[in-house]
Coordinates of C-alpha atoms in Angstrom, one line a residue:
M1419 CA -56.6 -44.4 22.2
E1420 CA -59.6 -42.6 20.6
D1421 CA -57.3 -39.6 19.8
G1422 CA -54.3 -41.8 18.9
G1423 CA -53.3 -40.2 15.6
P1424 CA -53.4 -41.9 12.2
Q1425 CA -54.4 -45.3 13.6
A1426 CA -57.5 -44.0 15.2
E1427 CA -58.4 -42.1 12.0
R1428 CA -57.9 -45.3 10.0
S1429 CA -60.1 -47.2 12.4
R1430 CA -62.9 -44.6 12.3
R1431 CA -62.6 -44.6 8.5
L1432 CA -62.8 -48.3 8.2
A1433 CA -65.7 -48.5 10.7
T1434 CA -67.9 -46.6 8.2
Q1435 CA -67.5 -49.5 5.7
G1436 CA -69.5 -51.8 8.0
L1437 CA -68.8 -54.8 10.1
L1438 CA -69.3 -57.4 7.3
N1439 CA -65.6 -58.1 6.8
S1440 CA -64.7 -58.6 10.4
L1441 CA -63.2 -62.1 9.8
P1442 CA -60.9 -63.2 6.9
K1443 CA -62.8 -64.8 4.0
P1444 CA -61.8 -67.2 1.2
V1445 CA -60.1 -66.1 -1.9
K1446 CA -63.3 -65.7 -3.8
D1447 CA -64.8 -63.5 -1.1
V1448 CA -61.6 -61.5 -0.9
K1449 CA -62.0 -60.7 -4.6
S1450 CA -65.5 -59.6 -4.0
V1451 CA -64.3 -57.4 -1.2
V1452 CA -61.8 -55.8 -3.6
R1453 CA -64.6 -55.1 -6.0
A1454 CA -66.7 -53.5 -3.2
P1455 CA -67.4 -49.8 -3.2
P1456 CA -64.2 -47.8 -2.7
P1457 CA -63.2 -46.4 0.6
P1458 CA -63.0 -42.7 1.3
S1459 CA -61.2 -40.4 -1.2
C1460 CA -57.9 -40.4 0.7
V1461 CA -57.5 -44.2 0.8
S1462 CA -58.8 -44.7 -2.7
G1463 CA -56.5 -41.9 -4.0
C1464 CA -53.5 -43.5 -2.3
C1465 CA -54.4 -47.0 -3.7
V1466 CA -54.9 -45.6 -7.2
E1467 CA -51.6 -43.8 -7.2
S1468 CA -49.8 -46.8 -5.7
T1469 CA -51.2 -49.1 -8.3
R1470 CA -50.7 -46.7 -11.1
L1471 CA -47.0 -46.0 -10.3
A1472 CA -46.3 -49.6 -9.3
D1473 CA -45.0 -48.6 -5.9
E1474 CA -47.1 -51.0 -3.8
R1475 CA -44.5 -53.7 -4.2
D1476 CA -41.9 -51.4 -2.6
F1477 CA -44.3 -50.6 0.2
L1478 CA -45.0 -54.3 0.8
R1479 CA -41.3 -55.0 0.7
G1480 CA -40.6 -52.4 3.4
Y1481 CA -43.5 -53.9 5.4
T1482 CA -42.0 -57.4 5.1
E1483 CA -38.6 -56.0 6.0
R1484 CA -40.1 -54.6 9.2
L1485 CA -41.8 -57.9 9.9
L1486 CA -38.5 -59.7 9.3
V1487 CA -36.9 -57.4 11.8
Q1488 CA -39.5 -58.3 14.4
L1489 CA -39.1 -62.0 13.5
R1490 CA -35.3 -61.6 13.8
T1491 CA -35.7 -60.3 17.3
L1492 CA -38.0 -63.2 18.3
L1493 CA -35.7 -65.7 16.7
Q1494 CA -32.7 -64.2 18.5
R1495 CA -34.7 -64.3 21.8
Y1496 CA -35.6 -68.0 21.4
G1497 CA -32.3 -69.1 19.7
E1498 CA -33.6 -70.2 16.4
L1499 CA -30.6 -69.3 14.4
E1500 CA -31.2 -71.6 11.4
K1501 CA -34.4 -69.8 10.6
L1502 CA -32.6 -66.5 11.2
K1503 CA -30.1 -67.4 8.5
T1504 CA -32.8 -68.1 6.0
L1505 CA -34.8 -65.0 6.8
A1506 CA -32.0 -62.4 7.5
D1507 CA -31.3 -61.3 4.0
A1508 CA -34.2 -58.9 3.1
A1509 CA -32.4 -57.3 0.2
Q1510 CA -32.2 -60.4 -2.2
D1511 CA -33.5 -60.2 -5.8
D1512 CA -37.2 -60.4 -6.8
E1513 CA -37.1 -64.1 -7.7
M1514 CA -35.7 -65.2 -4.3
M1515 CA -38.2 -62.9 -2.6
Q1516 CA -41.2 -64.4 -4.4
E1517 CA -40.0 -67.9 -3.7
R1518 CA -39.5 -67.3 0.0
L1519 CA -42.6 -65.1 0.8
A1520 CA -46.2 -66.2 0.7
P1521 CA -48.2 -64.9 -2.3
W1522 CA -50.7 -63.0 -0.1
L1523 CA -47.9 -60.9 1.3
T1524 CA -47.0 -59.4 -2.2
A1525 CA -50.5 -59.1 -3.6
S1526 CA -52.7 -56.0 -2.9
E1527 CA -55.9 -58.0 -3.3
Y1528 CA -54.9 -60.2 -0.3
A1529 CA -53.1 -57.6 1.8
N1530 CA -55.8 -54.9 1.8
P1531 CA -58.6 -57.1 3.2
L1532 CA -56.2 -58.4 5.8
L1533 CA -55.3 -54.9 6.9
Q1534 CA -59.0 -54.0 7.0
A1535 CA -59.7 -57.1 9.2
Y1536 CA -56.8 -56.0 11.5
D1537 CA -58.4 -52.5 11.7
L1538 CA -61.8 -54.0 12.6
K1539 CA -60.2 -56.3 15.2
I1540 CA -58.3 -53.4 16.7
Q1541 CA -61.6 -51.4 16.8
E1542 CA -63.4 -54.3 18.6
L1543 CA -60.5 -54.6 21.1
E1544 CA -60.7 -50.9 21.7
I1545 CA -64.5 -51.2 22.4
A1546 CA -63.9 -54.2 24.7
V1547 CA -61.3 -52.3 26.5
G1548 CA -63.7 -49.4 27.0
D1549 CA -66.4 -51.7 28.3
N1550 CA -64.0 -53.4 30.7
K1551 CA -62.9 -50.0 31.9
K1552 CA -66.5 -49.0 32.6
A1553 CA -67.2 -52.4 34.4
M1554 CA -64.1 -51.9 36.4
D1555 CA -65.2 -48.4 37.4
R1556 CA -68.7 -49.8 38.4
A1557 CA -67.1 -52.6 40.4
A1558 CA -64.8 -50.2 42.1
A1559 CA -67.7 -47.9 43.0
R1560 CA -69.7 -50.9 44.4
A1561 CA -66.7 -52.1 46.4
E1562 CA -66.2 -48.6 47.8
G1563 CA -69.9 -48.4 48.8
L1564 CA -69.8 -51.8 50.5
A1565 CA -66.6 -50.8 52.3
K1566 CA -68.2 -47.6 53.5
E1567 CA -71.3 -49.5 54.7
N1568 CA -69.2 -52.1 56.5
T1569 CA -67.2 -49.4 58.2
A1570 CA -70.4 -47.7 59.3
L1571 CA -71.8 -50.9 60.7
R1572 CA -68.6 -51.6 62.5
Q1573 CA -68.6 -48.2 64.0
E1574 CA -72.2 -48.7 65.2
L1575 CA -71.4 -52.0 66.8
E1576 CA -68.3 -50.5 68.5
A1577 CA -70.5 -47.6 69.7
A1578 CA -73.2 -50.0 71.0
A1579 CA -70.5 -52.1 72.7
E1580 CA -69.0 -49.1 74.4
K1581 CA -72.4 -47.9 75.6
M1582 CA -73.2 -51.3 77.0
V1583 CA -69.8 -51.4 78.8
L1584 CA -70.4 -47.9 80.2
R1585 CA -73.9 -48.8 81.3
M1586 CA -72.7 -51.9 83.0
Q1587 CA -70.1 -49.9 84.8
N1588 CA -72.5 -47.1 85.8
E1589 CA -75.9 -48.9 86.2
P1590 CA -75.3 -52.5 86.9
K1591 CA -78.8 -53.0 88.4
A1592 CA -80.5 -51.6 85.4
M1593 CA -78.3 -53.7 83.2
N1594 CA -79.2 -56.8 85.1
D1595 CA -82.8 -55.9 84.8
D1596 CA -82.4 -55.5 81.1
W1597 CA -80.6 -58.8 80.8
M1598 CA -83.4 -60.4 82.7
N1599 CA -85.9 -58.9 80.4
I1600 CA -83.9 -60.0 77.5
Q1601 CA -83.8 -63.5 78.8
E1602 CA -87.4 -63.4 79.3
N1603 CA -87.8 -62.2 75.8
G1604 CA -85.7 -65.0 74.2
E1605 CA -87.5 -64.7 70.9
Y1606 CA -86.4 -61.1 70.4
L1607 CA -82.9 -62.1 71.3
Q1608 CA -82.9 -64.9 68.9
E1609 CA -84.1 -62.7 66.1
I1610 CA -81.3 -60.3 66.9
N1611 CA -78.8 -63.1 66.7
E1612 CA -80.2 -64.3 63.5
R1613 CA -80.0 -60.8 62.0
I1614 CA -76.4 -60.6 63.2
D1615 CA -75.5 -63.9 61.6
V1616 CA -77.2 -62.8 58.4
L1617 CA -75.3 -59.6 58.4
M1618 CA -72.0 -61.4 59.1
A1619 CA -72.7 -63.8 56.2
E1620 CA -73.5 -61.0 53.9
N1621 CA -70.3 -59.2 55.1
N1622 CA -68.3 -62.3 54.4
M1623 CA -69.8 -62.7 50.9
L1624 CA -69.1 -59.0 50.2
M1625 CA -65.5 -59.4 51.3
E1626 CA -65.2 -62.5 49.1
Q1627 CA -66.8 -60.5 46.2
V1628 CA -64.4 -57.6 46.9
S1629 CA -61.4 -60.0 46.8
L1630 CA -62.7 -61.6 43.6
Q1631 CA -63.2 -58.2 42.1
D1632 CA -59.7 -57.2 43.1
D1633 CA -58.3 -60.3 41.4
E1634 CA -60.4 -59.6 38.3
I1635 CA -59.3 -56.0 38.3
G1636 CA -55.6 -57.1 38.5
A1637 CA -56.1 -59.6 35.7
M1638 CA -58.0 -57.0 33.7
K1639 CA -55.2 -54.5 34.3
K1640 CA -52.6 -57.0 33.1
E1641 CA -54.7 -57.9 30.1
L1642 CA -55.3 -54.2 29.5
M1643 CA -51.6 -53.5 29.7
D1644 CA -50.9 -56.4 27.2
R1645 CA -53.6 -55.1 24.9
D1646 CA -52.2 -51.5 25.2
Q1647 CA -48.8 -52.8 24.3
Q1648 CA -50.2 -54.7 21.4
L1649 CA -52.2 -51.7 20.3
Q1650 CA -49.0 -49.5 20.6
V1651 CA -47.1 -52.0 18.5
M1652 CA -49.8 -52.2 15.9
G1653 CA -50.4 -48.5 16.0
Q1654 CA -46.7 -48.0 15.5
N1655 CA -46.7 -50.4 12.5
F1656 CA -49.7 -48.6 11.0
N1657 CA -48.1 -45.3 11.6
D1658 CA -45.0 -46.6 9.8
A1659 CA -47.3 -47.7 7.0
T1660 CA -49.0 -44.3 6.8
L1661 CA -45.6 -42.6 6.8
A1662 CA -44.5 -45.0 4.1
L1663 CA -47.6 -44.1 2.1
Q1664 CA -46.9 -40.4 2.6
E1665 CA -43.3 -40.9 1.6
L1666 CA -44.5 -42.9 -1.4
R1667 CA -46.9 -40.0 -2.3
D1668 CA -44.0 -37.5 -2.0
A1669 CA -41.7 -39.8 -3.9
C1670 CA -44.4 -40.1 -6.6
S1671 CA -44.7 -36.4 -6.9
Q1672 CA -40.9 -36.0 -6.9
V1673 CA -40.5 -38.7 -9.5
R1674 CA -43.2 -37.0 -11.6
E1675 CA -41.3 -33.7 -11.4
E1676 CA -38.0 -35.4 -12.1
K1677 CA -39.7 -37.1 -15.1
T1678 CA -40.9 -33.8 -16.5
H1679 CA -37.5 -32.3 -15.8
C1680 CA -35.7 -35.2 -17.5
E1681 CA -38.1 -34.9 -20.5
R1682 CA -37.2 -31.2 -20.8
Q1683 CA -33.5 -32.0 -20.5
L1684 CA -33.9 -34.7 -23.1
Q1685 CA -35.5 -32.2 -25.5
R1686 CA -32.7 -29.7 -24.8
Y1687 CA -30.1 -32.4 -25.3
A1688 CA -31.7 -33.5 -28.5
A1689 CA -31.7 -29.9 -29.8
S1690 CA -28.1 -29.5 -28.7
I1691 CA -27.1 -32.8 -30.4
A1692 CA -28.7 -31.6 -33.6
Q1693 CA -26.8 -28.3 -33.4
L1694 CA -23.6 -30.2 -32.6
E1695 CA -24.2 -32.5 -35.6
S1696 CA -24.7 -29.5 -37.8
A1697 CA -21.6 -27.8 -36.5
K1698 CA -19.6 -31.1 -36.8
D1699 CA -19.3 -30.8 -40.6
S1700 CA -18.0 -27.2 -40.4
L1701 CA -15.6 -28.2 -37.6
V1702 CA -14.3 -31.1 -39.8
E1703 CA -13.7 -28.8 -42.7
Q1704 CA -12.0 -26.3 -40.3
T1705 CA -9.8 -29.1 -38.9
D1706 CA -8.8 -30.1 -42.4
A1707 CA -7.9 -26.5 -43.3
V1708 CA -6.0 -26.1 -40.0
R1709 CA -4.2 -29.4 -40.7
R1710 CA -3.1 -28.2 -44.1
E1711 CA -2.1 -24.9 -42.7
R1712 CA -0.1 -26.7 -40.0
D1713 CA 1.7 -28.7 -42.6
S1714 CA 2.7 -25.6 -44.5
L1715 CA 3.7 -23.9 -41.3
E1716 CA 5.8 -26.9 -40.3
I1717 CA 7.6 -26.7 -43.7
R1718 CA 8.2 -22.9 -43.2
L1719 CA 9.4 -23.6 -39.7
G1720 CA 12.0 -26.1 -41.0
E1721 CA 13.1 -23.5 -43.5
Y1722 CA 13.3 -20.8 -40.7
E1723 CA 15.2 -23.2 -38.5
E1724 CA 17.8 -23.8 -41.3
M1725 CA 18.1 -20.0 -41.8
L1726 CA 18.4 -19.6 -38.1
E1727 CA 21.2 -22.1 -38.0
K1728 CA 23.0 -20.4 -40.8
M1729 CA 22.6 -17.0 -39.2
K1730 CA 23.8 -18.4 -35.9
M1731 CA 26.9 -19.8 -37.6
G1732 CA 27.5 -16.5 -39.4
G1733 CA 27.0 -14.7 -36.1
E1734 CA 29.5 -17.0 -34.4
R1735 CA 32.0 -16.4 -37.1
K1736 CA 31.5 -12.6 -36.8
D1737 CA 31.9 -12.9 -33.1
E1738 CA 35.1 -14.9 -33.5
N1739 CA 36.4 -12.2 -36.0
F1740 CA 35.3 -9.5 -33.6
S1741 CA 37.0 -11.2 -30.7
V1742 CA 40.2 -11.6 -32.7
R1743 CA 40.1 -7.9 -33.7
Y1744 CA 39.3 -7.0 -30.1
Q1745 CA 42.3 -9.0 -28.9
S1746 CA 44.5 -7.2 -31.4
V1747 CA 43.2 -3.9 -30.3
C1748 CA 43.9 -4.9 -26.7
I1749 CA 47.4 -5.9 -27.6
R1750 CA 47.8 -2.5 -29.4
L1751 CA 46.5 -0.7 -26.4
R1752 CA 48.9 -2.6 -24.1
E1753 CA 51.8 -1.7 -26.4
L1754 CA 50.7 2.0 -26.4
T1755 CA 50.4 1.9 -22.6
N1756 CA 53.9 0.4 -22.3
A1757 CA 55.2 3.1 -24.7
L1758 CA 53.4 5.8 -22.7
E1759 CA 55.0 4.4 -19.5
Q1760 CA 58.4 4.6 -21.2
K1761 CA 57.7 8.2 -22.3
D1762 CA 56.7 8.9 -18.7
M1763 CA 60.1 7.5 -17.6
T1764 CA 61.9 9.6 -20.2
V1765 CA 60.0 12.7 -19.0
D1766 CA 61.0 11.9 -15.4
E1767 CA 64.6 11.6 -16.5
L1768 CA 64.3 14.9 -18.3
Q1769 CA 62.9 16.4 -15.2
E1770 CA 65.8 15.1 -13.2
Q1771 CA 68.2 16.5 -15.8
N1772 CA 66.3 19.8 -15.7
S1773 CA 66.6 19.9 -11.9
E1774 CA 70.3 19.2 -12.2
L1775 CA 70.6 22.0 -14.8
Q1776 CA 68.7 24.2 -12.4
A1777 CA 71.1 23.4 -9.6
E1778 CA 74.1 24.0 -11.9
F1779 CA 72.4 27.2 -13.0
E1780 CA 72.0 28.3 -9.4
A1781 CA 75.7 27.6 -8.9
V1782 CA 76.6 29.6 -11.9
R1783 CA 74.3 32.4 -10.8
Q1784 CA 76.0 32.4 -7.4
D1785 CA 79.3 32.6 -9.2
C1786 CA 78.1 35.4 -11.3
E1787 CA 76.8 37.2 -8.2
G1788 CA 80.2 36.8 -6.6
M1789 CA 81.8 38.2 -9.7
L1790 CA 79.3 41.1 -9.9
N1791 CA 79.9 42.0 -6.3
V1792 CA 83.4 43.1 -7.5
M1793 CA 82.0 45.0 -10.4
N1794 CA 79.6 47.9 -9.8
S1795 CA 77.5 48.5 -12.9
M1796 CA 78.4 45.3 -14.7
E1797 CA 77.4 43.3 -11.7
K1798 CA 73.9 44.9 -11.6
Q1799 CA 73.4 44.2 -15.3
L1800 CA 74.6 40.7 -15.0
T1801 CA 72.4 40.0 -12.0
Q1802 CA 69.4 41.5 -13.8
Y1803 CA 70.2 39.4 -16.8
C1804 CA 70.6 36.3 -14.7
A1805 CA 67.4 37.0 -12.9
R1806 CA 65.5 37.4 -16.2
E1807 CA 67.1 34.2 -17.6
D1808 CA 66.2 32.3 -14.4
A1809 CA 62.6 33.6 -14.6
V1810 CA 62.3 32.6 -18.2
A1811 CA 63.8 29.2 -17.6
E1812 CA 61.6 28.6 -14.6
E1813 CA 58.5 29.6 -16.4
R1814 CA 59.5 27.4 -19.3
V1815 CA 60.3 24.5 -17.1
S1816 CA 57.1 24.9 -15.1
S1817 CA 55.1 25.1 -18.3
L1818 CA 56.8 22.0 -19.6
E1819 CA 56.0 20.3 -16.3
R1820 CA 52.4 21.3 -16.5
E1821 CA 52.2 20.1 -20.1
L1822 CA 53.8 16.8 -19.1
E1823 CA 51.4 16.4 -16.3
M1824 CA 48.5 17.1 -18.6
R1825 CA 49.8 14.6 -21.1
R1826 CA 50.2 12.0 -18.4
T1827 CA 46.7 12.6 -17.1
E1828 CA 45.4 12.3 -20.7
A1829 CA 47.3 9.1 -21.1
R1830 CA 45.8 7.8 -17.9
E1831 CA 42.3 8.8 -19.0
A1832 CA 42.9 7.1 -22.3
K1833 CA 44.0 4.0 -20.5
D1834 CA 40.9 4.1 -18.2
E1835 CA 38.7 4.6 -21.3
S1836 CA 40.3 1.6 -23.0
E1837 CA 39.7 -0.5 -19.8
E1838 CA 36.1 0.7 -19.7
Q1839 CA 35.7 -0.2 -23.3
H1840 CA 37.1 -3.6 -22.6
R1841 CA 34.6 -4.1 -19.8
K1842 CA 31.8 -2.9 -22.1
V1843 CA 32.9 -5.3 -24.7
Q1844 CA 32.9 -8.1 -22.1
L1845 CA 29.4 -7.2 -21.0
L1846 CA 28.3 -7.0 -24.6
N1847 CA 29.7 -10.5 -25.2
D1848 CA 27.8 -11.8 -22.1
Q1849 CA 24.6 -10.2 -23.4
L1850 CA 25.2 -11.7 -26.8
N1851 CA 25.5 -15.2 -25.3
K1852 CA 22.2 -14.7 -23.4
V1853 CA 20.5 -13.4 -26.5
K1854 CA 21.8 -16.5 -28.4
A1855 CA 20.4 -18.8 -25.7
D1856 CA 17.0 -17.2 -24.9
C1857 CA 15.9 -15.0 -27.8
A1858 CA 16.5 -16.9 -31.0
N1859 CA 13.5 -15.4 -32.7
R1860 CA 15.0 -11.9 -32.4
F1861 CA 18.4 -12.7 -33.6
T1862 CA 18.4 -10.3 -36.5
N1863 CA 17.7 -7.2 -34.5
E1864 CA 20.2 -8.2 -31.9
F1865 CA 22.9 -8.8 -34.5
E1866 CA 22.2 -5.4 -36.0
V1867 CA 22.5 -3.8 -32.6
L1868 CA 25.7 -5.7 -31.9
H1869 CA 27.1 -4.8 -35.3
Q1870 CA 26.2 -1.2 -34.5
Q1871 CA 27.9 -1.5 -31.1
N1872 CA 30.9 -3.1 -32.8
R1873 CA 31.1 -0.2 -35.2
D1874 CA 30.8 2.2 -32.3
L1875 CA 33.5 0.4 -30.5
K1876 CA 35.6 0.4 -33.6
A1877 CA 35.0 4.2 -33.9
Q1878 CA 35.8 4.6 -30.2
A1879 CA 38.9 2.5 -30.7
G1880 CA 39.9 4.6 -33.6
E1881 CA 39.3 7.7 -31.6
L1882 CA 41.4 6.2 -28.8
E1883 CA 44.2 5.4 -31.3
Y1884 CA 44.0 8.9 -32.6
K1885 CA 44.1 10.3 -29.1
L1886 CA 47.1 8.1 -28.3
S1887 CA 48.8 9.2 -31.5
Q1888 CA 48.1 12.8 -30.6
A1889 CA 49.3 12.2 -27.1
K1890 CA 52.4 10.5 -28.6
K1891 CA 53.0 13.5 -30.9
E1892 CA 52.5 15.9 -28.0
S1893 CA 54.8 13.9 -25.9
V1894 CA 57.3 13.9 -28.7
S1895 CA 56.9 17.6 -29.1
A1896 CA 57.2 18.0 -25.4
L1897 CA 60.4 15.9 -25.5
N1898 CA 61.6 18.0 -28.4
S1899 CA 60.8 21.2 -26.6
S1900 CA 62.5 19.9 -23.4
Q1901 CA 65.5 18.9 -25.5
N1902 CA 65.5 22.3 -27.1
E1903 CA 65.3 23.9 -23.6
R1904 CA 68.1 21.6 -22.5
E1905 CA 70.1 22.7 -25.5
R1906 CA 69.4 26.3 -24.9
C1907 CA 70.3 25.8 -21.2
E1908 CA 73.5 24.2 -22.4
M1909 CA 74.2 27.0 -24.7
A1910 CA 73.4 29.5 -22.0
R1911 CA 75.6 27.6 -19.6
K1912 CA 78.4 27.6 -22.2
K1913 CA 77.9 31.2 -22.9
L1914 CA 78.0 31.9 -19.2
E1915 CA 81.1 29.9 -18.8
E1916 CA 82.7 31.7 -21.7
Y1917 CA 81.5 34.9 -20.3
R1918 CA 82.8 34.0 -16.9
S1919 CA 86.1 32.9 -18.3
S1920 CA 86.3 36.0 -20.4
S1921 CA 85.3 38.1 -17.5
Y1922 CA 88.0 36.5 -15.3
S1923 CA 90.6 37.1 -17.9
F1924 CA 89.7 40.6 -18.8
I1925 CA 88.4 42.1 -15.6
P1926 CA 90.7 45.0 -14.5
F1927 CA 90.8 46.2 -10.9
S1928 CA 89.2 49.5 -11.9
H1929 CA 86.0 50.4 -13.7
S1930 CA 87.7 52.5 -16.3
R1931 CA 89.4 49.4 -17.9
M1932 CA 86.1 47.4 -18.4
Q1933 CA 84.8 47.3 -22.0
P1934 CA 81.5 45.9 -23.0
D1935 CA 83.0 44.6 -26.3
N1936 CA 84.8 41.9 -24.5
F1937 CA 81.6 40.0 -23.6
D1938 CA 79.9 37.5 -25.9
R1939 CA 76.4 38.3 -24.7
K1940 CA 74.6 41.5 -25.1
E1941 CA 75.1 44.6 -22.8
P1942 CA 71.9 46.1 -21.6
L1943 CA 73.4 49.6 -21.3
S1944 CA 74.2 50.0 -25.0
G1945 CA 71.7 49.3 -27.8
T1946 CA 74.3 48.2 -30.4
T1947 CA 75.9 45.6 -28.2
R1948 CA 72.5 44.3 -27.2
I1949 CA 71.4 43.9 -30.9
E1950 CA 74.7 42.1 -31.7
A1951 CA 74.3 39.7 -28.8
T1952 CA 70.7 38.9 -29.7
E1953 CA 71.6 38.2 -33.3
K1954 CA 73.9 35.4 -32.0
L1955 CA 71.0 33.6 -30.2
D1956 CA 68.2 31.5 -31.8
P1957 CA 64.8 33.2 -32.6
A1958 CA 63.0 31.9 -29.5
E1959 CA 65.6 33.2 -27.1
K1960 CA 65.8 36.4 -29.1
S1961 CA 62.0 37.0 -28.7
K1962 CA 62.2 36.2 -24.9
I1963 CA 65.2 38.4 -24.4
D1964 CA 63.5 41.3 -26.3
Y1965 CA 60.3 40.8 -24.2
H1966 CA 62.1 40.7 -20.9
T1967 CA 64.8 43.3 -21.6
P1968 CA 64.0 46.6 -19.8
T1969 CA 64.0 49.8 -21.8

C-alpha cells in the first residue's frame, strides 16, 4: 500500500500538511482550513485551474454519479426500489440536482476538507495496519518459540521415560534401589513433582495464549482483508478522481486551444464577411446587368424562334415541291424505262426478222450455188459475189447486234443510276427529317446543302434525261439502220430473185450463149457492166461493193 500509485502519493502529500485536520470541523473552521496555506504546487495548480475554468462542478457531478452508482448497487442488493427511483436519474438539470443533493457535495470549500480528512483517515488506517502486521509477526514468532520449547521438553520427557523403562528392564535391582532412595528422599521428589506441575500449568497457559493469539490473528486477518478492500475501493475512487482531474486538465488545455482556434476562425470569418459584403454590391450590379441582358436575349430568342418557324415552313414547302418534282421525274423515268423495254422488244423482233432473212438468204445462196454448179465461170462469180454479200451482211448484222447490246446495257445502266438516285434522294429525305428534329440551330446550312444536293440531283436527272434521249436517238438510228439493212436485204433478195428468174429464163445449155448483159447486177469480169450495176444501187451498197470487189 505504500507504493500504491496516486493514492499513496496523495496521502504522503497530505501528511506534510499536519495532523490538525484529522476530524471534520464546523463550517467556520472549514472556511479557516480553506484559507490555510496552499498545498503543494500540483494540487494548488489543479485547484486554481478548476476554479478558474469552472470545471469543479463537472468533477463533483461525476463524483456524485459514481456515488449514485454505488448507492444503486446497495439499494438493489437490499431491495429499496423507491429510493432507487428517486436517485437513479443522475442526468437531470441543475435545479433538480441542487434540490436533491446536499450543499456540501457541490461546494469546493466543503468537499476539499472532507477529502483531506479521508486521506488522513486512510493514512491512520494504513499505519494501524502496519502496526498490527508487526504485532502479528511478533506473536507468531513468540508462538513458534514456545512451540519449539514445548516440543523440546516433550522430547526430553520421552527420552527420560524410555531410559527409565530400559533401566527397569535391564537393571531392576538398581532401579529398586533408586526408588528406595527416592522414597527416602521424599522432599526431592516432591520438589520435582511441583516443578512438573508448574511446567504443565505454564504449558497450558502457553497453549491457551497460542489459541487466543490464533483467534486474534484470524480476526485481525479478517479485519485486515476488510480494510484492504475498503482501501482498494477508496483508492480506486481516488484514482478515478485523479484521472478525472487529469482529464479535466487535458480538457482545459484542449478547450483553450479550441478557444484560440475559434477566435482565429472568427477573425477569418469576419474578414471574409467584410469581403463578401464588399463584393455583394458588385454582384448585385452584375445580376441587374445580367437580368437586363437576359430580357433582351429572351426577346431575341422569340424573334429567332419566329424566324425558325417561318424557315421551317418554307423548308417544308420546298420539300413538298421537291417531292412533287421528284415524283414527276420518277414517273418520267418509269415511262422512259417502259419505252426502252418496248424498243428492246422491237429490236428483238428485228433480230428475229434478220435471222429469218439470213435463213432465206442462205436458201437463196444455196439455190444460187446449185445454179452456178451448172455454169462454169458465172457460177464462180456468183458464188464470190454471194460470199461477199453474205460477209458484208453478217458484219453489218453483227455490228448492229453489238450496237443494240451496247444500247441495251446503257439503258440498264441509266435505269440503275436512276434507281440509285432514287435511293439517294430517299436517304437525303431521311437525313433532312433528322436534321429538322435534332439540329434546329443549323437549319440554314442544312437547307443550303440540301438545295445544292437538289440542284445536283436536278443536274443528274437532266443528264439522265439527256442520256435517255441520246439512247432513244441511238435506238431510233439503230432501228433506222436495221430498217435500211432490211430494205437493202429485201432489195438484194428481189434482185437475186430477178437475177435467178432471169438466169433461169436465159441460161443456155452451152457457155457460148451466156451474155453478161442479161443480168441486172454487175459482172465482176467486165468493168463496164460492174459500173452500170453499181450505179443502180444506193451509195452505201455501192461503197461496200467497191471495197469488197476484187481487182
